[in-house]
Amino acid sequence: MPARIIDGRALADDICRRIRHDAEALAARGRRPCLAGVLVGDDPGSHMYAASQAGQAERVGITHRLIHLPETTTAEGLGAALATLNADSTVSGVLLYQPLPPSLSPPQQRGAVGSPFSALIAPEKDVEGLHPMNLGRLAQGQPALAPCTAAAAMACLRSTGVDLAGCEAVVIGRSPIVGRPLAMLLLVEHATVTLCHTRTRDLAAHSRRADVLMAAAGKPGVIGREHVREDAIVIDVGTHRVSVDDGRGGRRTRTIGDVRYDEVAEVAGWITPVPGGVGPVTVAMLLSNVVAAASQTGSSSPHR
Ligand code: NAD
């Protein structure tokens, strides 16, 4: 039997309905959630992303404030802008749009998470879940604002209704913003977790044991049928724009995941498509973190 599809768009709509309800309840108590986005310079992608995020936030009752700083902003200037937002009680969550201009982007250190400026955002307003304090709390099994993509993969998984306690969960990818926090969130659900990466010997030997397989390798189509146990839940975090044959002698771009969808869907029990799986839920989890920050619950998952 082909896999059941986890519809990320429908799930995101459902989560957004609950966010809207919570946002209105907070607004009624005089605490309408507000997301402040800090954008330095004129990267067109960041401007488009900020505009789209503003629309999505407003639709669920969250105010969006854009702080646009010039390309010439210094590290001190950016630090001061973040400090002002940290101290502003009307701001619930702060997000720093990437990429930053080259002058504010030191060479990435091994294992570094996001930009070093992310650590200047107050942990309780860190709605992307990238502050060392939030990642540390997650590692300790304490409530924290979790990185949005990892939280979205978990929301997709939970939507199946399958009991996760004691299940074999295999995460492929150990990046600080996806793979590692995902492993921590799976532990919270009492799964037995294996974390695979580029140095893993015989990936398929691990992944074929998985009741839950989380693919976050960032490699298009790296996971095939040979990696998947029958009836497994397969959550594909990967997103890749690739050029494919358009069937008329030309090329077109297509979005695919880490998982070879067609062949894996024949054996898996559940699967997320790409696009339309984890992606739309990631945006919803960011908004969910804003509401969590506004209500100061400190909880990473009030909308599960
Ligand atoms: P990354 O490159 O930082 O990390 C990839 C990890 O996968 C590394 O730990 C590496 O060791 C491991 N890996 C790579 N190839 C492997 C292989 N063949 N076998 C085993 N392990 C392997 O990537 P990332 O930032 O964690 O992102 C992962 C994927 O998630 C990317 O495709 C990215 O585009 C996607 N992503 C999606 C969303 C979303 O909203 N859906 C958001 C963020 C990232």
Short mmCIF file of C-alpha atoms and ligand atoms in Angstrom, two decimals:
data_model
loop_
_atom_site.label_atom_id
_atom_site.label_comp_id
_atom_site.label_asym_id
_atom_site.label_seq_id
_atom_site.Cartn_x
_atom_site.Cartn_y
_atom_site.Cartn_z
CA MET A 1 0.00 0.00 0.00
CA PRO A 2 1.45 3.44 -0.86
CA ALA A 3 2.41 5.70 2.04
CA ARG A 4 -0.07 8.08 3.60
CA ILE A 5 0.90 11.66 2.87
CA ILE A 6 1.56 14.15 5.67
CA ASP A 7 0.05 17.33 4.23
CA GLY A 8 2.26 20.15 5.57
CA ARG A 9 0.05 22.91 4.15
CA ALA A 10 -3.07 21.58 5.88
CA LEU A 11 -1.11 21.07 9.09
CA ALA A 12 0.28 24.62 8.90
CA ASP A 13 -3.26 25.99 8.39
CA ASP A 14 -4.42 24.09 11.44
CA ILE A 15 -1.52 25.34 13.58
CA CYS A 16 -2.10 28.91 12.33
CA ARG A 17 -5.76 28.75 13.37
CA ARG A 18 -4.65 27.90 16.90
CA ILE A 19 -1.97 30.61 16.84
CA ARG A 20 -4.57 33.16 15.80
CA HIS A 21 -6.83 32.11 18.66
CA ASP A 22 -3.95 32.43 21.18
CA ALA A 23 -2.77 35.74 19.68
CA GLU A 24 -6.26 37.24 20.02
CA ALA A 25 -6.50 36.00 23.61
CA LEU A 26 -3.17 37.72 24.39
CA ALA A 27 -4.31 40.88 22.57
CA ALA A 28 -7.47 40.94 24.70
CA ARG A 29 -5.16 41.06 27.73
CA GLY A 30 -3.24 43.97 26.18
CA ARG A 31 -0.30 41.85 24.98
CA ARG A 32 -0.68 41.52 21.23
CA PRO A 33 2.31 39.46 20.01
CA CYS A 34 4.81 41.43 17.95
CA LEU A 35 7.61 40.06 15.77
CA ALA A 36 10.46 42.48 15.04
CA GLY A 37 12.55 41.60 12.00
CA VAL A 38 15.97 43.23 11.65
CA LEU A 39 17.18 43.54 8.07
CA VAL A 40 20.63 44.96 7.35
CA GLY A 41 21.35 46.09 3.79
CA ASP A 42 19.42 45.50 0.60
CA ASP A 43 19.51 41.79 -0.16
CA PRO A 44 16.44 41.37 -2.42
CA GLY A 45 15.75 37.84 -1.13
CA SER A 46 15.66 39.08 2.46
CA HIS A 47 13.29 41.92 1.53
CA MET A 48 10.94 39.45 -0.20
CA TYR A 49 11.14 37.05 2.74
CA ALA A 50 10.45 39.87 5.23
CA ALA A 51 7.43 41.08 3.23
CA SER A 52 6.02 37.56 3.02
CA GLN A 53 6.62 37.01 6.74
CA ALA A 54 4.90 40.31 7.58
CA GLY A 55 1.81 39.14 5.67
CA GLN A 56 1.80 35.74 7.34
CA ALA A 57 2.23 37.25 10.80
CA GLU A 58 -0.56 39.79 10.29
CA ARG A 59 -2.92 37.01 9.11
CA VAL A 60 -2.61 35.25 12.48
CA GLY A 61 -2.91 38.41 14.56
CA ILE A 62 0.80 39.03 15.13
CA THR A 63 2.12 42.54 14.50
CA HIS A 64 5.24 42.65 12.31
CA ARG A 65 7.75 45.46 12.69
CA LEU A 66 10.60 45.76 10.19
CA ILE A 67 13.79 47.46 11.38
CA HIS A 68 15.74 48.23 8.21
CA LEU A 69 19.35 49.22 8.82
CA PRO A 70 21.75 50.51 6.13
CA GLU A 71 24.40 48.33 4.47
CA THR A 72 27.04 50.41 6.27
CA THR A 73 25.79 49.43 9.76
CA THR A 74 28.66 48.53 12.10
CA ALA A 75 28.74 45.62 14.54
CA GLU A 76 28.19 48.14 17.35
CA GLY A 77 25.22 49.65 15.50
CA LEU A 78 23.59 46.25 14.97
CA GLY A 79 24.28 45.29 18.59
CA ALA A 80 22.64 48.54 19.76
CA ALA A 81 19.56 47.93 17.57
CA LEU A 82 19.16 44.42 19.00
CA ALA A 83 19.64 45.73 22.55
CA THR A 84 16.87 48.29 21.97
CA LEU A 85 14.49 45.54 20.82
CA ASN A 86 15.48 43.31 23.75
CA ALA A 87 14.51 46.12 26.11
CA ASP A 88 11.24 46.99 24.31
CA SER A 89 8.38 45.36 26.21
CA THR A 90 6.05 45.68 23.19
CA VAL A 91 8.31 43.34 21.16
CA SER A 92 7.75 39.63 21.79
CA GLY A 93 10.19 38.09 19.33
CA VAL A 94 13.26 39.23 17.37
CA LEU A 95 14.51 37.76 14.12
CA LEU A 96 17.68 38.70 12.28
CA TYR A 97 17.36 38.27 8.51
CA GLN A 98 20.25 36.52 6.76
CA PRO A 99 22.50 37.06 4.93
CA LEU A 100 24.13 39.98 6.67
CA PRO A 101 26.43 42.26 4.62
CA PRO A 102 29.99 40.86 4.28
CA SER A 103 31.35 43.38 6.81
CA LEU A 104 29.10 41.79 9.47
CA SER A 105 29.69 38.17 8.40
CA PRO A 106 32.92 36.81 9.87
CA PRO A 107 34.10 33.48 8.43
CA GLN A 108 31.83 30.77 9.84
CA GLN A 109 33.45 28.83 12.66
CA ARG A 110 33.07 25.07 12.78
CA GLY A 111 29.86 24.20 14.62
CA ALA A 112 28.70 27.86 14.74
CA VAL A 113 24.95 28.39 14.72
CA GLY A 114 23.53 31.14 12.51
CA SER A 115 25.22 34.50 12.91
CA PRO A 116 27.20 35.41 16.06
CA PHE A 117 24.70 38.29 16.35
CA SER A 118 21.91 35.75 17.05
CA ALA A 119 23.46 35.37 20.50
CA LEU A 120 22.80 39.07 21.16
CA ILE A 121 19.05 38.53 20.96
CA ALA A 122 17.53 38.00 24.42
CA PRO A 123 16.93 34.21 24.81
CA GLU A 124 13.26 34.78 25.70
CA LYS A 125 12.79 36.69 22.39
CA ASP A 126 14.89 34.30 20.28
CA VAL A 127 12.02 33.01 18.14
CA GLU A 128 14.37 31.20 15.73
CA GLY A 129 15.67 29.13 18.65
CA LEU A 130 19.31 29.77 17.77
CA HIS A 131 20.56 31.31 21.03
CA PRO A 132 23.04 29.07 22.90
CA MET A 133 20.77 29.34 25.96
CA ASN A 134 17.80 27.87 24.09
CA LEU A 135 19.89 25.13 22.44
CA GLY A 136 21.40 24.35 25.86
CA ARG A 137 17.98 24.12 27.49
CA LEU A 138 16.86 21.82 24.70
CA ALA A 139 19.94 19.62 25.29
CA GLN A 140 19.01 19.46 28.98
CA GLY A 141 15.45 18.41 28.12
CA GLN A 142 14.04 21.68 29.47
CA PRO A 143 11.34 23.77 27.77
CA ALA A 144 12.90 26.14 25.24
CA LEU A 145 12.16 28.06 22.07
CA ALA A 146 13.22 25.35 19.58
CA PRO A 147 14.70 25.94 16.09
CA CYS A 148 11.72 26.26 13.76
CA THR A 149 12.66 23.59 11.19
CA ALA A 150 13.32 20.93 13.81
CA ALA A 151 10.07 21.87 15.56
CA ALA A 152 8.25 21.65 12.19
CA ALA A 153 9.61 18.17 11.48
CA MET A 154 8.35 17.12 14.92
CA ALA A 155 4.93 18.65 14.27
CA CYS A 156 4.70 16.64 11.02
CA LEU A 157 5.67 13.51 12.90
CA ARG A 158 3.18 14.08 15.72
CA SER A 159 0.39 14.70 13.22
CA THR A 160 0.47 10.97 12.38
CA GLY A 161 -0.77 10.25 15.90
CA VAL A 162 1.74 7.39 16.21
CA ASP A 163 3.02 6.72 19.73
CA LEU A 164 6.70 7.67 19.70
CA ALA A 165 7.69 6.25 23.09
CA GLY A 166 10.31 3.56 22.58
CA CYS A 167 10.31 3.79 18.79
CA GLU A 168 13.56 3.65 16.81
CA ALA A 169 14.18 7.13 15.39
CA VAL A 170 17.05 7.78 13.00
CA VAL A 171 18.04 11.35 12.13
CA ILE A 172 20.30 11.84 9.11
CA GLY A 173 22.24 15.09 9.59
CA ARG A 174 23.84 16.59 12.69
CA SER A 175 23.72 20.33 11.94
CA PRO A 176 23.20 22.57 14.97
CA ILE A 177 19.95 24.04 13.59
CA VAL A 178 18.24 20.89 12.29
CA GLY A 179 19.70 17.45 13.02
CA ARG A 180 20.95 17.94 16.59
CA PRO A 181 17.86 19.75 17.94
CA LEU A 182 15.68 17.16 16.19
CA ALA A 183 17.47 14.41 18.09
CA MET A 184 16.83 16.31 21.35
CA LEU A 185 13.13 16.80 20.54
CA LEU A 186 12.77 13.08 19.70
CA LEU A 187 14.30 12.22 23.08
CA VAL A 188 11.65 14.36 24.76
CA GLU A 189 9.11 12.01 23.13
CA HIS A 190 11.01 9.00 24.57
CA ALA A 191 12.20 7.73 21.19
CA THR A 192 15.45 5.76 20.96
CA VAL A 193 17.54 8.06 18.80
CA THR A 194 20.38 7.39 16.37
CA LEU A 195 22.08 10.42 14.81
CA CYS A 196 23.80 9.72 11.47
CA HIS A 197 26.18 11.98 9.58
CA THR A 198 28.82 12.01 6.87
CA ARG A 199 31.20 9.79 8.88
CA THR A 200 28.53 7.17 9.61
CA ARG A 201 29.56 3.76 8.31
CA ASP A 202 26.79 1.97 6.42
CA LEU A 203 23.99 4.53 6.63
CA ALA A 204 21.40 2.07 5.31
CA ALA A 205 22.13 -0.41 8.13
CA HIS A 206 21.01 2.27 10.60
CA SER A 207 18.18 3.83 8.60
CA ARG A 208 16.56 0.47 7.80
CA ARG A 209 16.00 -0.07 11.54
CA ALA A 210 14.04 3.17 11.82
CA ASP A 211 10.37 3.37 12.70
CA VAL A 212 10.86 7.10 12.19
CA LEU A 213 13.36 8.36 9.62
CA MET A 214 14.21 12.07 9.60
CA ALA A 215 16.18 13.08 6.50
CA ALA A 216 18.14 16.32 7.01
CA ALA A 217 21.32 15.62 5.05
CA GLY A 218 20.95 18.55 2.66
CA LYS A 219 21.71 16.25 -0.31
CA PRO A 220 19.07 15.95 -3.05
CA GLY A 221 17.65 12.44 -3.37
CA VAL A 222 20.25 10.82 -1.11
CA ILE A 223 17.64 8.60 0.59
CA GLY A 224 16.13 5.84 -1.50
CA ARG A 225 14.04 2.75 -1.04
CA GLU A 226 17.07 0.78 0.15
CA HIS A 227 17.33 3.05 3.22
CA VAL A 228 13.76 2.65 4.41
CA ARG A 229 12.06 -0.03 6.45
CA GLU A 230 8.56 -1.05 5.42
CA ASP A 231 5.85 1.13 7.04
CA ALA A 232 8.37 3.63 8.45
CA ILE A 233 7.40 7.28 8.93
CA VAL A 234 9.66 9.32 6.65
CA ILE A 235 10.02 13.06 7.29
CA ASP A 236 11.98 14.85 4.59
CA VAL A 237 13.52 18.12 5.78
CA GLY A 238 15.64 18.68 2.67
CA THR A 239 14.72 21.37 0.15
CA HIS A 240 16.65 21.72 -3.07
CA ARG A 241 15.98 23.67 -6.26
CA VAL A 242 17.21 21.48 -9.10
CA SER A 243 17.16 21.78 -12.86
CA VAL A 244 15.23 19.00 -14.61
CA ASP A 245 14.22 18.07 -18.15
CA ASP A 246 10.87 19.72 -19.00
CA GLY A 247 10.00 16.93 -21.46
CA ARG A 248 10.06 19.38 -24.41
CA GLY A 249 13.80 19.56 -24.90
CA GLY A 250 14.28 22.35 -22.37
CA ARG A 251 14.96 22.65 -18.65
CA ARG A 252 12.83 23.78 -15.73
CA THR A 253 13.52 24.10 -12.01
CA ARG A 254 11.83 21.85 -9.51
CA THR A 255 11.95 21.62 -5.71
CA ILE A 256 12.89 18.21 -4.35
CA GLY A 257 13.94 16.81 -0.99
CA ASP A 258 16.63 14.52 0.38
CA VAL A 259 14.28 11.59 -0.22
CA ARG A 260 13.54 10.00 -3.60
CA TYR A 261 9.82 10.45 -3.04
CA ASP A 262 8.29 8.12 -5.63
CA GLU A 263 10.25 5.02 -4.68
CA VAL A 264 10.18 5.64 -0.91
CA ALA A 265 6.42 6.29 -0.93
CA GLU A 266 5.98 2.69 -2.14
CA VAL A 267 7.42 1.24 1.07
CA ALA A 268 6.92 3.88 3.79
CA GLY A 269 3.83 4.05 6.01
CA TRP A 270 3.80 7.86 6.08
CA ILE A 271 5.79 10.43 4.13
CA THR A 272 6.11 14.22 3.81
CA PRO A 273 6.18 15.56 0.24
CA VAL A 274 8.59 18.25 -0.96
CA PRO A 275 7.30 20.87 -1.52
CA GLY A 276 4.28 20.94 0.77
CA GLY A 277 5.70 19.05 3.76
CA VAL A 278 8.03 20.42 6.43
CA GLY A 279 8.48 23.80 4.65
CA PRO A 280 5.07 25.39 5.29
CA VAL A 281 5.05 24.07 8.85
CA THR A 282 8.41 25.77 9.53
CA VAL A 283 6.81 29.20 9.00
CA ALA A 284 3.96 28.23 11.32
CA MET A 285 6.45 27.17 14.00
CA LEU A 286 8.17 30.56 13.86
CA LEU A 287 4.81 32.25 14.47
CA SER A 288 4.08 29.72 17.19
CA ASN A 289 7.37 30.68 18.88
CA VAL A 290 6.34 34.36 18.73
CA VAL A 291 3.10 33.59 20.56
CA ALA A 292 4.97 31.39 23.06
CA ALA A 293 7.44 34.23 23.66
CA ALA A 294 4.58 36.73 24.05
CA SER A 295 2.83 34.58 26.61
CA GLN A 296 6.21 34.05 28.33
CA THR A 297 5.52 30.42 28.87
CA GLY A 298 9.03 29.51 27.77
CA SER A 299 7.48 26.48 26.13
CA SER A 300 8.75 25.33 22.75
CA SER A 301 5.59 23.59 21.69
CA PRO A 302 2.35 25.15 22.87
CA HIS A 303 0.66 24.22 19.57
CA ARG A 304 1.37 20.55 19.25
P1 NAD B 1 23.85 21.18 6.74
O1 NAD B 1 24.55 21.07 5.42
O2 NAD B 1 24.29 22.18 7.73
O3 NAD B 1 23.97 19.77 7.47
C1 NAD B 1 23.80 18.54 6.78
C2 NAD B 1 24.12 17.39 7.71
O4 NAD B 1 23.88 16.18 7.00
C3 NAD B 1 25.57 17.35 8.17
O5 NAD B 1 25.57 17.12 9.57
C4 NAD B 1 26.19 16.16 7.44
O6 NAD B 1 27.08 15.44 8.29
C5 NAD B 1 24.98 15.30 7.13
N1 NAD B 1 25.10 14.59 5.85
C6 NAD B 1 25.31 15.13 4.62
N2 NAD B 1 25.36 14.15 3.69
C7 NAD B 1 25.18 12.97 4.33
C8 NAD B 1 25.12 11.62 3.92
N3 NAD B 1 25.26 11.27 2.63
N4 NAD B 1 24.91 10.68 4.85
C9 NAD B 1 24.76 11.01 6.15
N5 NAD B 1 24.79 12.28 6.61
C10 NAD B 1 24.99 13.25 5.71
O7 NAD B 1 22.31 21.34 6.40
P2 NAD B 1 21.09 21.89 7.33
O8 NAD B 1 21.20 23.35 7.49
O9 NAD B 1 20.97 21.03 8.53
O10 NAD B 1 19.87 21.62 6.36
C11 NAD B 1 19.52 20.30 5.99
C12 NAD B 1 18.49 20.34 4.89
O11 NAD B 1 17.33 20.94 5.41
C13 NAD B 1 18.89 21.19 3.68
O12 NAD B 1 18.40 20.56 2.51
C14 NAD B 1 18.16 22.48 3.90
O13 NAD B 1 17.84 23.13 2.68
C15 NAD B 1 16.92 21.97 4.56
N6 NAD B 1 16.22 22.98 5.34
C16 NAD B 1 14.89 22.99 5.19
C17 NAD B 1 14.14 23.91 5.89
C18 NAD B 1 12.64 23.87 5.74
O14 NAD B 1 11.98 24.77 6.17
N7 NAD B 1 12.09 22.79 5.14
C19 NAD B 1 14.77 24.83 6.74
C20 NAD B 1 16.16 24.74 6.93
C21 NAD B 1 16.87 23.80 6.22
#
